[in-house]
PDB file of C-alpha atoms and ligand atoms in Angstrom:
ATOM      1  CA  MET A   1     -12.987   9.291 -12.938  1.00  0.00           C
ATOM      2  CA  PRO A   2     -10.036   6.795 -12.812  1.00  0.00           C
ATOM      3  CA  LEU A   3      -9.472   5.433  -9.313  1.00  0.00           C
ATOM      4  CA  ILE A   4      -6.231   4.827  -7.437  1.00  0.00           C
ATOM      5  CA  TYR A   5      -6.698   2.162  -4.782  1.00  0.00           C
ATOM      6  CA  VAL A   6      -4.711   2.779  -1.578  1.00  0.00           C
ATOM      7  CA  LEU A   7      -4.770  -0.585   0.185  1.00  0.00           C
ATOM      8  CA  ASN A   8      -3.641  -1.159   3.754  1.00  0.00           C
ATOM      9  CA  GLY A   9      -3.094  -4.477   5.469  1.00  0.00           C
ATOM     10  CA  PRO A  10      -3.237  -5.812   9.018  1.00  0.00           C
ATOM     11  CA  ASN A  11      -2.881  -3.517  12.018  1.00  0.00           C
ATOM     12  CA  LEU A  12      -2.795  -0.320   9.971  1.00  0.00           C
ATOM     13  CA  ASN A  13      -6.252   0.557  11.344  1.00  0.00           C
ATOM     14  CA  LEU A  14      -4.309   1.323  14.546  1.00  0.00           C
ATOM     15  CA  LEU A  15      -2.029   3.832  12.840  1.00  0.00           C
ATOM     16  CA  GLY A  16      -1.402   6.756  15.209  1.00  0.00           C
ATOM     17  CA  LYS A  17      -1.903   4.548  18.292  1.00  0.00           C
ATOM     18  CA  ARG A  18       0.321   1.629  17.352  1.00  0.00           C
ATOM     19  CA  GLN A  19       4.047   1.904  18.230  1.00  0.00           C
ATOM     20  CA  PRO A  20       4.178   5.648  17.367  1.00  0.00           C
ATOM     21  CA  ALA A  21       7.974   5.654  17.716  1.00  0.00           C
ATOM     22  CA  ILE A  22       8.040   3.409  14.627  1.00  0.00           C
ATOM     23  CA  TYR A  23       4.868   4.307  12.708  1.00  0.00           C
ATOM     24  CA  GLY A  24       4.314   7.923  13.798  1.00  0.00           C
ATOM     25  CA  HIS A  25       1.312   9.771  15.210  1.00  0.00           C
ATOM     26  CA  GLU A  26      -0.713  10.219  12.036  1.00  0.00           C
ATOM     27  CA  THR A  27      -3.853   8.145  11.602  1.00  0.00           C
ATOM     28  CA  LEU A  28      -5.202   6.359   8.553  1.00  0.00           C
ATOM     29  CA  ALA A  29      -7.667   9.255   8.163  1.00  0.00           C
ATOM     30  CA  ASP A  30      -4.626  11.568   7.909  1.00  0.00           C
ATOM     31  CA  VAL A  31      -3.207   9.227   5.232  1.00  0.00           C
ATOM     32  CA  ALA A  32      -6.503   9.427   3.319  1.00  0.00           C
ATOM     33  CA  ALA A  33      -6.316  13.253   3.405  1.00  0.00           C
ATOM     34  CA  LEU A  34      -2.662  13.184   2.243  1.00  0.00           C
ATOM     35  CA  CYS A  35      -3.575  10.894  -0.655  1.00  0.00           C
ATOM     36  CA  THR A  36      -6.488  13.095  -1.714  1.00  0.00           C
ATOM     37  CA  ALA A  37      -4.215  16.161  -1.656  1.00  0.00           C
ATOM     38  CA  ALA A  38      -1.477  14.369  -3.650  1.00  0.00           C
ATOM     39  CA  CYS A  39      -3.887  13.094  -6.291  1.00  0.00           C
ATOM     40  CA  ALA A  40      -3.700  14.869  -9.644  1.00  0.00           C
ATOM     41  CA  ALA A  41      -6.792  16.398 -11.223  1.00  0.00           C
ATOM     42  CA  GLY A  42      -8.752  13.775 -13.104  1.00  0.00           C
ATOM     43  CA  PHE A  43      -7.955  10.965 -10.634  1.00  0.00           C
ATOM     44  CA  GLU A  44      -9.545   9.913  -7.369  1.00  0.00           C
ATOM     45  CA  THR A  45      -8.134   7.860  -4.461  1.00  0.00           C
ATOM     46  CA  LYS A  46     -10.006   5.138  -2.612  1.00  0.00           C
ATOM     47  CA  LEU A  47      -8.373   4.153   0.689  1.00  0.00           C
ATOM     48  CA  LEU A  48      -9.241   0.768   2.204  1.00  0.00           C
ATOM     49  CA  GLN A  49      -7.857  -1.206   5.148  1.00  0.00           C
ATOM     50  CA  SER A  50      -8.350  -4.789   6.223  1.00  0.00           C
ATOM     51  CA  ASN A  51      -6.874  -7.160   8.764  1.00  0.00           C
ATOM     52  CA  HIS A  52      -7.820 -10.065   6.469  1.00  0.00           C
ATOM     53  CA  GLU A  53      -5.703 -11.315   3.585  1.00  0.00           C
ATOM     54  CA  GLY A  54      -8.690 -12.519   1.523  1.00  0.00           C
ATOM     55  CA  GLU A  55     -10.427  -9.159   1.718  1.00  0.00           C
ATOM     56  CA  LEU A  56      -7.300  -7.397   0.399  1.00  0.00           C
ATOM     57  CA  ILE A  57      -7.132  -9.947  -2.435  1.00  0.00           C
ATOM     58  CA  ASP A  58     -10.809  -9.303  -3.264  1.00  0.00           C
ATOM     59  CA  TRP A  59     -10.072  -5.557  -3.473  1.00  0.00           C
ATOM     60  CA  VAL A  60      -7.148  -6.206  -5.841  1.00  0.00           C
ATOM     61  CA  HIS A  61      -9.552  -8.221  -8.045  1.00  0.00           C
ATOM     62  CA  GLU A  62     -12.116  -5.400  -7.872  1.00  0.00           C
ATOM     63  CA  ALA A  63      -9.376  -2.913  -8.851  1.00  0.00           C
ATOM     64  CA  ARG A  64      -8.684  -4.945 -12.022  1.00  0.00           C
ATOM     65  CA  ASP A  65     -11.850  -3.532 -13.577  1.00  0.00           C
ATOM     66  CA  THR A  66     -11.716   0.015 -12.291  1.00  0.00           C
ATOM     67  CA  ALA A  67      -8.297   1.251 -11.157  1.00  0.00           C
ATOM     68  CA  ALA A  68      -5.497   3.246 -12.781  1.00  0.00           C
ATOM     69  CA  GLY A  69      -3.075   1.908 -10.164  1.00  0.00           C
ATOM     70  CA  ILE A  70      -2.654   0.491  -6.686  1.00  0.00           C
ATOM     71  CA  VAL A  71      -0.688   1.891  -3.757  1.00  0.00           C
ATOM     72  CA  ILE A  72      -0.326  -0.851  -1.185  1.00  0.00           C
ATOM     73  CA  ASN A  73       1.046  -1.108   2.322  1.00  0.00           C
ATOM     74  CA  PRO A  74       0.421  -4.790   2.972  1.00  0.00           C
ATOM     75  CA  GLY A  75       1.616  -4.619   6.620  1.00  0.00           C
ATOM     76  CA  ALA A  76       3.089  -7.949   7.687  1.00  0.00           C
ATOM     77  CA  LEU A  77       1.502  -9.687   4.654  1.00  0.00           C
ATOM     78  CA  THR A  78       4.379  -8.067   2.735  1.00  0.00           C
ATOM     79  CA  HIS A  79       6.680 -10.693   4.155  1.00  0.00           C
ATOM     80  CA  THR A  80       4.404 -13.719   4.030  1.00  0.00           C
ATOM     81  CA  SER A  81       1.721 -13.560   1.368  1.00  0.00           C
ATOM     82  CA  ILE A  82       2.321 -15.318  -1.932  1.00  0.00           C
ATOM     83  CA  ALA A  83      -1.458 -15.125  -2.478  1.00  0.00           C
ATOM     84  CA  LEU A  84      -1.451 -11.317  -2.334  1.00  0.00           C
ATOM     85  CA  MET A  85       1.515 -11.205  -4.719  1.00  0.00           C
ATOM     86  CA  ASP A  86      -0.338 -13.552  -7.094  1.00  0.00           C
ATOM     87  CA  ALA A  87      -3.398 -11.279  -6.972  1.00  0.00           C
ATOM     88  CA  LEU A  88      -1.250  -8.221  -7.743  1.00  0.00           C
ATOM     89  CA  ASN A  89       0.256 -10.132 -10.652  1.00  0.00           C
ATOM     90  CA  THR A  90      -3.247 -10.272 -12.206  1.00  0.00           C
ATOM     91  CA  PHE A  91      -3.409  -6.456 -12.122  1.00  0.00           C
ATOM     92  CA  GLU A  92      -1.748  -4.693 -15.065  1.00  0.00           C
ATOM     93  CA  PRO A  93      -1.547  -0.957 -14.199  1.00  0.00           C
ATOM     94  CA  PRO A  94       1.209   0.365 -11.890  1.00  0.00           C
ATOM     95  CA  VAL A  95       1.606  -0.921  -8.324  1.00  0.00           C
ATOM     96  CA  ILE A  96       3.644   0.970  -5.727  1.00  0.00           C
ATOM     97  CA  GLU A  97       4.500  -0.688  -2.405  1.00  0.00           C
ATOM     98  CA  VAL A  98       4.743   1.603   0.624  1.00  0.00           C
ATOM     99  CA  HIS A  99       6.177   1.031   4.085  1.00  0.00           C
ATOM    100  CA  ILE A 100       5.974   3.768   6.667  1.00  0.00           C
ATOM    101  CA  SER A 101       9.038   2.485   8.493  1.00  0.00           C
ATOM    102  CA  GLN A 102      12.457   1.771   7.019  1.00  0.00           C
ATOM    103  CA  VAL A 103      11.973  -1.992   6.986  1.00  0.00           C
ATOM    104  CA  HIS A 104      15.594  -2.667   5.983  1.00  0.00           C
ATOM    105  CA  LYS A 105      16.833  -1.164   9.266  1.00  0.00           C
ATOM    106  CA  ARG A 106      14.542  -3.477  11.226  1.00  0.00           C
ATOM    107  CA  GLU A 107      14.369  -7.241  11.893  1.00  0.00           C
ATOM    108  CA  ALA A 108      15.699  -9.550   9.162  1.00  0.00           C
ATOM    109  CA  PHE A 109      12.232 -11.063   8.550  1.00  0.00           C
ATOM    110  CA  ARG A 110      11.066  -7.624   7.337  1.00  0.00           C
ATOM    111  CA  HIS A 111      13.773  -7.442   4.669  1.00  0.00           C
ATOM    112  CA  HIS A 112      12.057  -9.805   2.261  1.00  0.00           C
ATOM    113  CA  SER A 113       8.921  -8.735   0.417  1.00  0.00           C
ATOM    114  CA  TYR A 114       6.818 -10.956  -1.854  1.00  0.00           C
ATOM    115  CA  VAL A 115       4.983  -7.830  -3.010  1.00  0.00           C
ATOM    116  CA  SER A 116       8.276  -6.308  -4.238  1.00  0.00           C
ATOM    117  CA  LEU A 117       8.437  -9.121  -6.809  1.00  0.00           C
ATOM    118  CA  ARG A 118       5.451  -7.389  -8.451  1.00  0.00           C
ATOM    119  CA  ALA A 119       5.706  -3.733  -7.437  1.00  0.00           C
ATOM    120  CA  ASP A 120       6.856  -1.132  -9.968  1.00  0.00           C
ATOM    121  CA  GLY A 121       8.213   0.989  -7.127  1.00  0.00           C
ATOM    122  CA  VAL A 122       8.937   0.564  -3.414  1.00  0.00           C
ATOM    123  CA  ILE A 123       8.989   3.340  -0.812  1.00  0.00           C
ATOM    124  CA  ALA A 124      10.164   2.700   2.758  1.00  0.00           C
ATOM    125  CA  GLY A 125      10.995   4.936   5.680  1.00  0.00           C
ATOM    126  CA  LEU A 126       9.379   8.194   4.516  1.00  0.00           C
ATOM    127  CA  GLY A 127       6.600   7.927   7.082  1.00  0.00           C
ATOM    128  CA  THR A 128       3.105   8.633   5.776  1.00  0.00           C
ATOM    129  CA  GLU A 129       4.628  10.964   3.123  1.00  0.00           C
ATOM    130  CA  GLY A 130       5.463   7.745   1.274  1.00  0.00           C
ATOM    131  CA  TYR A 131       1.787   7.326   0.398  1.00  0.00           C
ATOM    132  CA  ALA A 132       1.635  10.826  -1.139  1.00  0.00           C
ATOM    133  CA  ALA A 133       4.773  10.155  -3.192  1.00  0.00           C
ATOM    134  CA  ALA A 134       3.288   6.872  -4.399  1.00  0.00           C
ATOM    135  CA  VAL A 135      -0.025   8.492  -5.420  1.00  0.00           C
ATOM    136  CA  ARG A 136       1.847  11.237  -7.324  1.00  0.00           C
ATOM    137  CA  ARG A 137       3.907   8.600  -9.141  1.00  0.00           C
ATOM    138  CA  ILE A 138       0.828   6.551 -10.128  1.00  0.00           C
ATOM    139  CA  CYS A 139      -0.817   9.694 -11.566  1.00  0.00           C
ATOM    140  CA  GLN A 140       2.364  10.429 -13.522  1.00  0.00           C
ATOM    141  CA  LEU A 141       2.593   6.869 -14.867  1.00  0.00           C
ATOM    142  CA  ALA A 142      -1.111   6.714 -15.716  1.00  0.00           C
ATOM    143  CA  ARG A 143      -0.830   9.943 -17.723  1.00  0.00           C
ATOM    144  CA  ALA A 144       2.294   8.853 -19.632  1.00  0.00           C
TER     145      ALA A 144
HETATM  146  C1  DHK B   1       3.854  -2.093   8.442  1.00  0.00           C
HETATM  147  C2  DHK B   1       3.710  -3.248   9.142  1.00  0.00           C
HETATM  148  O1  DHK B   1       2.563  -3.528   9.750  1.00  0.00           O
HETATM  149  C3  DHK B   1       4.809  -4.198   9.297  1.00  0.00           C
HETATM  150  O2  DHK B   1       4.375  -5.524   9.443  1.00  0.00           O
HETATM  151  C4  DHK B   1       5.818  -4.110   8.163  1.00  0.00           C
HETATM  152  C5  DHK B   1       5.043  -1.816   7.614  1.00  0.00           C
HETATM  153  C6  DHK B   1       6.243  -2.666   7.966  1.00  0.00           C
HETATM  154  C7  DHK B   1       5.332  -0.325   7.537  1.00  0.00           C
HETATM  155  O3  DHK B   1       6.446   0.105   7.815  1.00  0.00           O
HETATM  156  O4  DHK B   1       4.428   0.427   7.158  1.00  0.00           O
HETATM  157  O5  DHK B   1       6.922  -4.915   8.432  1.00  0.00           O
END
């Protein structure tokens, strides 16, 4: 069954507890359930989270052999990590970048994304629904 990796970067393990006014009350387990529900028949989602840049890069490399697409919320690595962007550039199927918050309404340092230089789509400010939209889009693209 083709896999869709749903990768989450630093601090997203605290989703639901961390600044709920910005990131909401849903947890990463809720995100996993949303992704499973949004996933089309014939595909499967695999949600992973790490606070470590290298581990996320290793998962992108792993996805190269197995995945139909990647949904990624890189957390703050969005704004800093050329290495994560380089890893995503080695991955050919679709990549959708997700931000729970509307990063463009926030501090200026959140307005630039290295990952956007690779992503085929970017979703910001839809809360955790953004993950579901991204999974649906990857299924659509993978089927086309
Ligand atoms: C999550 C983070 O952890 C921040 O560092 C980003 C993103 C925004 C989000 O909105 O999901 O700047």
